[in-house]
Coordinates of C-alpha atoms in Angstrom, one line a residue:
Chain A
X1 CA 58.4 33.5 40.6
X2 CA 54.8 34.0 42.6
X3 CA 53.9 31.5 45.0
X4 CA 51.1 30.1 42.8
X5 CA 53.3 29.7 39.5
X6 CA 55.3 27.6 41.9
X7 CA 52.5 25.3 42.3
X8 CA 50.6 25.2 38.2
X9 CA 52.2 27.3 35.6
X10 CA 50.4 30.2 34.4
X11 CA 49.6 28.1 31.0
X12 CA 48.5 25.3 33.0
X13 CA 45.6 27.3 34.4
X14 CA 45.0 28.3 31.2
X15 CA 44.8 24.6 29.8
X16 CA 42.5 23.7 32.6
X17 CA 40.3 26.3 32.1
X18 CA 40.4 25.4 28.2
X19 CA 39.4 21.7 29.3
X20 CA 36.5 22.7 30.9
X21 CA 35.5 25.2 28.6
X22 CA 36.1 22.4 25.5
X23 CA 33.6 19.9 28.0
X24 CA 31.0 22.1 28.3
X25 CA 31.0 22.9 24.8
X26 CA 31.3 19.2 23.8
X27 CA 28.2 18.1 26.5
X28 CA 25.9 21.1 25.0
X29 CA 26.7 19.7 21.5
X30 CA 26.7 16.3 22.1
X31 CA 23.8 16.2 24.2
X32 CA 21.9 18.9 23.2
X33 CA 22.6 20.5 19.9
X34 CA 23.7 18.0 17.5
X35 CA 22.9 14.5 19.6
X36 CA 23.2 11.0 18.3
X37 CA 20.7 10.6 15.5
X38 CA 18.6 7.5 15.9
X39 CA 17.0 6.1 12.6
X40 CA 16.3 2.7 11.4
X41 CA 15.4 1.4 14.7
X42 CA 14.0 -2.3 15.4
X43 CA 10.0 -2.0 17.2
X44 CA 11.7 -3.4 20.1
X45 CA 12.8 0.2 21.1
X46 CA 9.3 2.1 20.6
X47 CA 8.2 4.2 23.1
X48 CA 5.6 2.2 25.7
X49 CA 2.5 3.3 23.9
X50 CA 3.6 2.9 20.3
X51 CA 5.2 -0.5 21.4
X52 CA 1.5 -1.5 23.3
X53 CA 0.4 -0.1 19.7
X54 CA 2.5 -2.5 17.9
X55 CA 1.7 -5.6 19.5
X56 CA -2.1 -4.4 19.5
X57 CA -2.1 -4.2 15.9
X58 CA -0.5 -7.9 15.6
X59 CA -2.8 -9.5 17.4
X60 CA -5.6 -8.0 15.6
X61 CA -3.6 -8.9 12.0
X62 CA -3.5 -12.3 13.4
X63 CA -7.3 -12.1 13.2
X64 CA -7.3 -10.4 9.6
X65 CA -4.3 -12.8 8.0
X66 CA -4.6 -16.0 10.1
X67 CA -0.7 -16.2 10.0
X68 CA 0.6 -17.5 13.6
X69 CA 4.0 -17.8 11.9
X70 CA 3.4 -14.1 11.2
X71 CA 2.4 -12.5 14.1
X72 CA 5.0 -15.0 15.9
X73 CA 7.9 -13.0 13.5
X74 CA 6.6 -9.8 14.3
X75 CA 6.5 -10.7 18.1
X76 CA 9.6 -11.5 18.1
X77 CA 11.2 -8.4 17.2
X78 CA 10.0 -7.2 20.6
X79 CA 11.3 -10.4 22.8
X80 CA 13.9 -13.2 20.7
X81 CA 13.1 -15.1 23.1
X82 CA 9.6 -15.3 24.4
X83 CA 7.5 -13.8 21.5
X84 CA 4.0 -14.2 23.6
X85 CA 5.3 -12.3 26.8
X86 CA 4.5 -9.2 25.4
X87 CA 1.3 -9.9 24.6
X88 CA 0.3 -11.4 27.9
X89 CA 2.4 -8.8 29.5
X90 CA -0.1 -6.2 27.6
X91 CA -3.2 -8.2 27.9
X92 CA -3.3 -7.9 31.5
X93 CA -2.2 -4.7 32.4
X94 CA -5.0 -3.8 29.8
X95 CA -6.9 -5.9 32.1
X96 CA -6.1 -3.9 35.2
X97 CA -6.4 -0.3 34.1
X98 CA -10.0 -1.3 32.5
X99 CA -8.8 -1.1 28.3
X100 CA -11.1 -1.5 25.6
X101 CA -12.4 -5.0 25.6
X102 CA -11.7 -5.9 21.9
X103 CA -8.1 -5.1 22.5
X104 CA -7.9 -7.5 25.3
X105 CA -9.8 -10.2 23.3
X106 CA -7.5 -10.1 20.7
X107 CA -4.8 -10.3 22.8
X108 CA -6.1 -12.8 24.3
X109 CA -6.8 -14.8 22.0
X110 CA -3.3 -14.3 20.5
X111 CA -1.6 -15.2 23.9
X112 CA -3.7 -18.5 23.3
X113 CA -2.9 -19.4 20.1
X114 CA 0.5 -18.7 21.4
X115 CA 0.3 -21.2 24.2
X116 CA 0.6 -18.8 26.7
X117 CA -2.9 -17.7 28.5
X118 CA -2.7 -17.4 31.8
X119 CA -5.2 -17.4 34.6
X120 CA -5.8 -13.6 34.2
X121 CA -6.9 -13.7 30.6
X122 CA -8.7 -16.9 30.7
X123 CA -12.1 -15.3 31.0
X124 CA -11.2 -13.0 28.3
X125 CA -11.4 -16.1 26.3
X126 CA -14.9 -16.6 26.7
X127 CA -15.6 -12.8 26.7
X128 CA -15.4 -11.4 30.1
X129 CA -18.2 -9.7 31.5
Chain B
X1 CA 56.8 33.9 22.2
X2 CA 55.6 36.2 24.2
X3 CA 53.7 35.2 27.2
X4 CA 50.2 36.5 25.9
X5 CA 50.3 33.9 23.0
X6 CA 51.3 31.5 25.4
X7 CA 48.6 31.4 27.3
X8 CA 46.0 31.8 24.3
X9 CA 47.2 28.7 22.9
X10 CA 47.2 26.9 26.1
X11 CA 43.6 28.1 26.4
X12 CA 42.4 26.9 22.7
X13 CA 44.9 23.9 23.1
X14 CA 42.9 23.2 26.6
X15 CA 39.8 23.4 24.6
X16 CA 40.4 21.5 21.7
X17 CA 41.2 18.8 24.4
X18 CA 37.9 19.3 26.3
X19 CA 35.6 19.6 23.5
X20 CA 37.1 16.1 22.4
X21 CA 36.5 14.2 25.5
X22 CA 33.5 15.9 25.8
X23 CA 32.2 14.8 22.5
X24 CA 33.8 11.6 22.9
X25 CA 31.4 11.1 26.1
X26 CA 28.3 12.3 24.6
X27 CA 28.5 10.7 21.3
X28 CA 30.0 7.5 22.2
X29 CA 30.4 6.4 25.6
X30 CA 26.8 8.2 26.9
X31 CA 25.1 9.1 23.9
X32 CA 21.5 9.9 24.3
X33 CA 19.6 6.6 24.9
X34 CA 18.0 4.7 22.5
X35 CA 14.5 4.2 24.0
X36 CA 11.5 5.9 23.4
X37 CA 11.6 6.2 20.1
X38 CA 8.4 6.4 17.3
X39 CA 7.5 4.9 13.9
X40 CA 9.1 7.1 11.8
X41 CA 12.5 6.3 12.8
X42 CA 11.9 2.3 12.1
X43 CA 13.9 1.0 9.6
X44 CA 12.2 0.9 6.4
X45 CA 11.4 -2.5 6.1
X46 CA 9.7 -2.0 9.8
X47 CA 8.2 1.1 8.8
X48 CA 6.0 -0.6 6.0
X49 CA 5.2 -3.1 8.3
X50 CA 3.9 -1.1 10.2
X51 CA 1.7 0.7 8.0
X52 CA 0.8 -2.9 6.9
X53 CA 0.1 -3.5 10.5
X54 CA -2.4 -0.2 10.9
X55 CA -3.8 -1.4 7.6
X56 CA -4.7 -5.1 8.4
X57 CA -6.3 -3.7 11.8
X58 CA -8.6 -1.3 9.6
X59 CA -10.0 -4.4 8.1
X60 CA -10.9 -5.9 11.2
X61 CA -12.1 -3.1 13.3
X62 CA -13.1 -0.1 10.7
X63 CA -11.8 2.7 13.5
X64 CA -10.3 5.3 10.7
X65 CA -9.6 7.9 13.5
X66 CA -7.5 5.0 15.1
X67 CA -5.6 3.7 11.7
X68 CA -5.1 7.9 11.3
X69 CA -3.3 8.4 14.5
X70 CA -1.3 4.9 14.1
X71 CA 0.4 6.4 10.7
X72 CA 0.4 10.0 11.7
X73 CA 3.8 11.1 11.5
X74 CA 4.8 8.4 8.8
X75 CA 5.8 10.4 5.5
X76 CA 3.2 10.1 2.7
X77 CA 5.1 7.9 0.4
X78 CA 5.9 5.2 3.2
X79 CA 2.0 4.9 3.7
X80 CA 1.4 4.7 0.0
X81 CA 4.3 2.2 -1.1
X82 CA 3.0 -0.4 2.0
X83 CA -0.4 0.0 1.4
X84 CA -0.1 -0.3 -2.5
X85 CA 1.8 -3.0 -1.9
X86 CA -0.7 -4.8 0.4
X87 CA -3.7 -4.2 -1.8
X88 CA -2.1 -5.3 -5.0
X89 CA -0.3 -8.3 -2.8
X90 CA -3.8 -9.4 -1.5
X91 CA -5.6 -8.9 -4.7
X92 CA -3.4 -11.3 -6.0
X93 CA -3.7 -14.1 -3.2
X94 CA -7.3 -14.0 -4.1
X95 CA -8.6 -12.1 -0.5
X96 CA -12.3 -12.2 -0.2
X97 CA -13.3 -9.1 -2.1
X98 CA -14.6 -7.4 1.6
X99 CA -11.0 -7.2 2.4
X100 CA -9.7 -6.0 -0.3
X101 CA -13.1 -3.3 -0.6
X102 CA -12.1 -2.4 2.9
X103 CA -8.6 -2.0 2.2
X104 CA -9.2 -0.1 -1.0
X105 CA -11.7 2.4 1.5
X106 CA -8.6 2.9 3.6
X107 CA -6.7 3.8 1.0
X108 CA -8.7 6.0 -0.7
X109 CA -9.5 7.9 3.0
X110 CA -5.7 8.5 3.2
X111 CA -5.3 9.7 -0.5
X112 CA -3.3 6.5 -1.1
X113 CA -4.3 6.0 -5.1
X114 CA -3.6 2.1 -7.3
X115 CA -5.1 0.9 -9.9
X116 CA -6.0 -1.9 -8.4
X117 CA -8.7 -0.1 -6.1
X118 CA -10.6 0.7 -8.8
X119 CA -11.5 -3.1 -9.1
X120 CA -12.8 -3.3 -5.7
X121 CA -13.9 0.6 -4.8
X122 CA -16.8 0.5 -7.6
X123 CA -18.0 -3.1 -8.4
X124 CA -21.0 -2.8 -6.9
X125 CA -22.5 -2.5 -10.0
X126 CA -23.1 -5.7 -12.1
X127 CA -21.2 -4.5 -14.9
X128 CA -18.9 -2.0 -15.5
X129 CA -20.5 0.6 -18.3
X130 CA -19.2 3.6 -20.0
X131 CA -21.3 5.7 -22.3
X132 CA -20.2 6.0 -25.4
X133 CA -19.5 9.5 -27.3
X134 CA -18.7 10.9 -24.0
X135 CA -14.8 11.2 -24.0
X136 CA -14.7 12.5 -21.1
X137 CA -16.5 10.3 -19.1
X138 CA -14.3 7.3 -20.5
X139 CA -12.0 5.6 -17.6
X140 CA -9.3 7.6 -17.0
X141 CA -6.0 5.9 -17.3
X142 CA -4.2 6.2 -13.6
X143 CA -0.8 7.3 -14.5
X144 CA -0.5 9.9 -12.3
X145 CA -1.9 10.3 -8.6
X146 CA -3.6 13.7 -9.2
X147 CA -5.7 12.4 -12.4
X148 CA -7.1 8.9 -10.8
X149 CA -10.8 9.6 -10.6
X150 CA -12.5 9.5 -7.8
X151 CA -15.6 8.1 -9.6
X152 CA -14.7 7.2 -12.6
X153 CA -18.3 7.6 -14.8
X154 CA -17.4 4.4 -16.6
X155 CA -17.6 2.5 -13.4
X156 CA -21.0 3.8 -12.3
X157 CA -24.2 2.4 -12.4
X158 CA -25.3 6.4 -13.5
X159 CA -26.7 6.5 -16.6
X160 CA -25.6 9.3 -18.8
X161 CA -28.1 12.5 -19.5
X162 CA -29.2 11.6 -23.1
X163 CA -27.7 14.5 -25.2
X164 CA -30.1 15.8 -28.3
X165 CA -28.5 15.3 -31.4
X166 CA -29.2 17.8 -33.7
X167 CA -31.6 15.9 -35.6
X168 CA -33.8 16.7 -32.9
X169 CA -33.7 20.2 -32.6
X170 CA -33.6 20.3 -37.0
X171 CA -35.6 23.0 -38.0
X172 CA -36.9 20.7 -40.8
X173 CA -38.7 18.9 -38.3
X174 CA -42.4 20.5 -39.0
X175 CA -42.6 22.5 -35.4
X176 CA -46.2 21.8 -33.9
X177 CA -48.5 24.4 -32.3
X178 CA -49.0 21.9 -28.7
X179 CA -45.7 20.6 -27.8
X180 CA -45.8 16.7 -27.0
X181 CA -45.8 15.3 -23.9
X182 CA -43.0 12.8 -24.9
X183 CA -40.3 14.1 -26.4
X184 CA -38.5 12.1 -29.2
X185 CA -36.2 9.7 -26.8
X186 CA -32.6 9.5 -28.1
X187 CA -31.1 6.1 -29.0
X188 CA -30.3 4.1 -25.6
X189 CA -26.7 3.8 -25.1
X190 CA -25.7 0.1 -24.7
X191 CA -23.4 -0.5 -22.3
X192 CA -19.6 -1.2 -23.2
X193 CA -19.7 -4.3 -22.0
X194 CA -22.6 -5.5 -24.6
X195 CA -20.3 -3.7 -27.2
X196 CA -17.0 -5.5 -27.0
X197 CA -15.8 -8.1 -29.2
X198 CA -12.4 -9.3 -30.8
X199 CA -10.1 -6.7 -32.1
X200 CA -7.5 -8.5 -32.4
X201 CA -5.7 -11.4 -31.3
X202 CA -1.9 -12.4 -31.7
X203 CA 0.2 -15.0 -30.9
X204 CA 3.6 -14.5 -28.9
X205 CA 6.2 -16.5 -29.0
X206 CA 9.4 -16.2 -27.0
X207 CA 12.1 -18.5 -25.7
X208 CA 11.0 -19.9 -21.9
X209 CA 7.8 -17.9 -21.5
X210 CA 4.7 -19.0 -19.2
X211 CA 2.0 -20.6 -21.4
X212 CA -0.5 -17.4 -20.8
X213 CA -3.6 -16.0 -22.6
X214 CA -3.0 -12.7 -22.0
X215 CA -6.4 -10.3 -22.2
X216 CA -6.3 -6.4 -23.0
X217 CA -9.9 -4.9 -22.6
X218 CA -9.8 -1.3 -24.2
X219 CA -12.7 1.6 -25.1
X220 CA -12.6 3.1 -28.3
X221 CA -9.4 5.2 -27.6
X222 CA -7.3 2.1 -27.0
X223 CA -6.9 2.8 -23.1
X224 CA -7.5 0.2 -20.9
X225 CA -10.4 -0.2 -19.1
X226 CA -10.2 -1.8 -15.0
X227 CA -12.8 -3.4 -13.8
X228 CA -13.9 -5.8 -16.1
X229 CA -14.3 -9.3 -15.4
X230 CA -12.9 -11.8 -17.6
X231 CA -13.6 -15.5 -17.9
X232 CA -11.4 -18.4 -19.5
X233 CA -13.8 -21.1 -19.4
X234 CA -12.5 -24.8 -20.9
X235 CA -14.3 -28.3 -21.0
X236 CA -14.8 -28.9 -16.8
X237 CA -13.4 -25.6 -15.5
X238 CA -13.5 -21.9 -15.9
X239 CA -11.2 -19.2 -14.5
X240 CA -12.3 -15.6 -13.7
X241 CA -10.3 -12.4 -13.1
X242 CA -10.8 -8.9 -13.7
X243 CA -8.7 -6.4 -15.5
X244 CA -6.8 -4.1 -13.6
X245 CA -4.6 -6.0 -11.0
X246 CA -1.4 -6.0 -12.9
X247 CA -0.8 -2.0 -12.7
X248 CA 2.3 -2.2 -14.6
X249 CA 1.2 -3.9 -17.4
X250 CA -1.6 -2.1 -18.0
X251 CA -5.5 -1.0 -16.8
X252 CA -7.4 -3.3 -18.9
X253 CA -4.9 -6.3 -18.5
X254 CA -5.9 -9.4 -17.1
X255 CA -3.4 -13.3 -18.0
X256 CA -4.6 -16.5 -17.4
X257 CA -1.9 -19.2 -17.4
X258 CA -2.6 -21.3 -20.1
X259 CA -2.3 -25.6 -21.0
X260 CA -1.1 -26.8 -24.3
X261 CA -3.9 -29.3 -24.7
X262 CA -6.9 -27.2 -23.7
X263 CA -9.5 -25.3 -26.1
X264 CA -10.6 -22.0 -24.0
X265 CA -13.4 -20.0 -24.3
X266 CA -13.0 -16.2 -23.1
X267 CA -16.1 -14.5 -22.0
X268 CA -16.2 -11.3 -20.4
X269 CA -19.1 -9.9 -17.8
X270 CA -20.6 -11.2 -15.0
X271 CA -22.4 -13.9 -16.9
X272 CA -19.1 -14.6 -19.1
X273 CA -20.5 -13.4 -22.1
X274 CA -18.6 -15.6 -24.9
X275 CA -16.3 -13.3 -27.2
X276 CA -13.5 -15.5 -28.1
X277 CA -13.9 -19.8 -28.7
X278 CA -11.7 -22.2 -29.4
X279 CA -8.7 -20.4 -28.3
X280 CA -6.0 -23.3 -28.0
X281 CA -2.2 -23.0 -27.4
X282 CA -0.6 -23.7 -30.5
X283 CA 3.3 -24.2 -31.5
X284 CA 4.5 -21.1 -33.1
X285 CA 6.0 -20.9 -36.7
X286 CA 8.7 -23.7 -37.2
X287 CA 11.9 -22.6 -37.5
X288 CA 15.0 -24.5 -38.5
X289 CA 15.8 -27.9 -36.6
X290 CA 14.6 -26.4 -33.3
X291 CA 12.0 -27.9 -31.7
X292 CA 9.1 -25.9 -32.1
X293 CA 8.1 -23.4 -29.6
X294 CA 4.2 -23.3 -28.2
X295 CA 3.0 -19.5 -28.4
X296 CA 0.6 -17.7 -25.7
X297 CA -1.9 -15.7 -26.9
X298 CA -2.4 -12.3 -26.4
X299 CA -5.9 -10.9 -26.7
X300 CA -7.0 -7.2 -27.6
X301 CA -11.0 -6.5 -26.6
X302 CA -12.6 -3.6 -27.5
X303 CA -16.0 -1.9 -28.5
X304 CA -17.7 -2.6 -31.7
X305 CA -18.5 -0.1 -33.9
X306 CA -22.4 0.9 -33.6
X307 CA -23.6 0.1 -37.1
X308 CA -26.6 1.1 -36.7
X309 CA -26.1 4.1 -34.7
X310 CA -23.6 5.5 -37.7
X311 CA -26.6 4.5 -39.9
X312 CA -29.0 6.9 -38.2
X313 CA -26.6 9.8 -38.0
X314 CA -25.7 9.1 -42.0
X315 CA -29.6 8.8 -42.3

């Protein structure tokens, strides 16, 4: 017997070599070819800019329907918790980078009717300039 | 077995094992993440909401392009079932008719087609009209998506072309040398609306129903005709709706819920022209020892015949 049978048996090489071979192949699929298939997700995995979408479009519903209770559900598929933080959260970074001022007004006025201005938005309330 | 099949199958059996922990890593224990993901993988429910959601903004900020790029991607009948759903849902909660003419604009921009949007897409006009011996001008029943029109001529203030009858091209009409300056003007086509009346009226009694008067306005094929406004009008109070809103029961339907002790009055047009008086919930036929059974009323309207236009043509 060779020195190297001695030390893994010629099928064991083989196995090892079969392993890797089998992870590969199971990575390219799993990962690649045929990956997890994701439907009927919940808003609260949306990419950022459909999810800034979605909260852009309840606030201005909010304006259309009236519904607090409404636009309180819909928030709340985004954050259990703490419906309004999304909309604050959005408000001012729309704030920051400059975004269209009806957007923020609407947010804003959302994130009030919320209970949840804060400093940042406040002039938005009275249209800022 | 011989060596050479022993280490094939330690190969394939070496495999098998890999591609199983492999796929047990990348399906369950890391599968791709679940971030980042876009509308038309919401749940169906969410999906409609949010086509409901791009719809509502419309009303409030009229950016099409915007409302476009919110529901690209979305398949065709998602958009149509929410949107469908919202007009006829907000038609019924009594939205001011802006809304619901906005909404119905939307709609129609994305090729999304309900009965109900006839209602609100062409009542500018006063009075919905349709010219009569012109079949093909009559409302076109929206049964199918392709055949809804886009203008429906019976819901346009346009008045027909008058059409010559023969009469007036009759070679027994004396020619003369200098034609006239005013040609013999054809019979003015009243409106449909000046030419409905009772067709008939019948009363429907089943066990546990709502006390309705139930309307059905119809042109002189028997189809029913959106769009028309209908008035129940009783001593102190008067209800309007207008045909149309109930798609599944029917264009030219419109129901009223009705009281046992009241005497109605049902009056179509904008002015509530009175057609029907002295409608009154009344028990229906008696029948045995049960106690008797108070019947809606179902009411058929359609377009009187033109006495004297068949007069001229027999003349």
């Amino acid at each position: 017997m060779s020195e190297r049978a001695g030390l893994l048996p010629r099928w064991g090489t083989r196995v090892i070599v079969g392993v890797v071979v089998g992870l590969a192949l199971g990575f390219a699929i799993g990962w690649w070819l045929w990956p997890v298939q994701y439907t009927n997700t919940e808003p609260g995995v949306l990419r950022q800019d459909y999810r800034d979408d979605y909260i852009i479009m309840v606030a201005t519903a909010y304006e259309a329907e009236g519904s607090l209770e409404l636009a309180r559900e819909r928030l709340s598929l985004l954050d259990p918790e703490e419906p309004s933080v999304p909309v604050v959260e959005l408000a001012e970074r729309l704030v920051e980078a400059g975004g269209a001022a009806e957007d923020i007004e609407r947010l804003t006025r959302l994130a009030w009717a919320l209970g949840a201005l804060t400093p940042t938005l406040v002039p938005d309330m009275e249209g800022r300039p | 077995m011989s060596d050479f099949a022993t280490r094939w199958i330690a190969t394939f059996v070496g495999a098998v094992i890999g591609l199983t922990l492999g796929l047990l890593y990348t399906w369950i224990i890391a599968p791709v993440e679940l971030v980042n993901t876009y509308p038309a993988l919401l749940r169906t429910d969410y999906r409609q909401s949010w086509v409901r959601l791009a719809a509502l903004s419309y009303v409030v900020d009229y950016d099409l392009e915007r409302t476009r790029s919110r529901l690209d991607g979305l398949k065709q009948d998602d958009v149509s079932g929410a949107i469908q759903a919202l007009i006829e849902e907000s038609a019924a909660a009594g939205w001011p008719a802006d809304t619901l003419r906005s909404l119905t604009t939307l709609a129609e921009a994305l090729d999304v087609q309900t009965p109900a949007m006839l209602v609100y897409l062409y009542t500018s006009t006063p009075l919905p009209s349709a010219p009569i011996n012109t079949p093909s001008s009559m409302p076109t029943r929206p049964a199918t998506r392709t055949s809804m029109p886009r203008a429906s001529p019976s819901l346009t203030v346009d008045t027909p072309e008058p059409t010559r009858t023969p009469r007036d091209a009759s070679p027994l009409i004396t020619p003369t040398p200098e034609p006239t300056s005013t040609p013999p003007s054809p019979t003015p086509t009243p409106p449909l609306l000046a030419r409905l009346g009772l067709v008939r009226q019948e009363q429907l009694c089943e066990p546990g129903q709502m006390l309705q008067v139930q309307i059905l306005v119809t042109d002189e094929r028997g189809a029913g005709i959106p769009g028309v406004e209908v008035w129940l009008m009783w001593s102190g109070g008067a209800d309007r709706a207008v045909t149309g809103l109930k798609p599944g029961k029917g264009a030219g339907y419109v129901d009223f819920e009705a009281e046992p002790s009241a005497s109605y009055v049902l009056g179509v047009g904008e002015l509530g022209t009175p057609l029907v008086t002295d409608l009154q919930v009344e028990p229906c036929p008696y029948e045995g020892d049960e106690e008797p059974l108070m019947g809606s009323w179902r009411v058929v309207l359609g377009p009187r015949p033109l006495a004297t236009r068949e007069s001229d043509d027999n003349g």
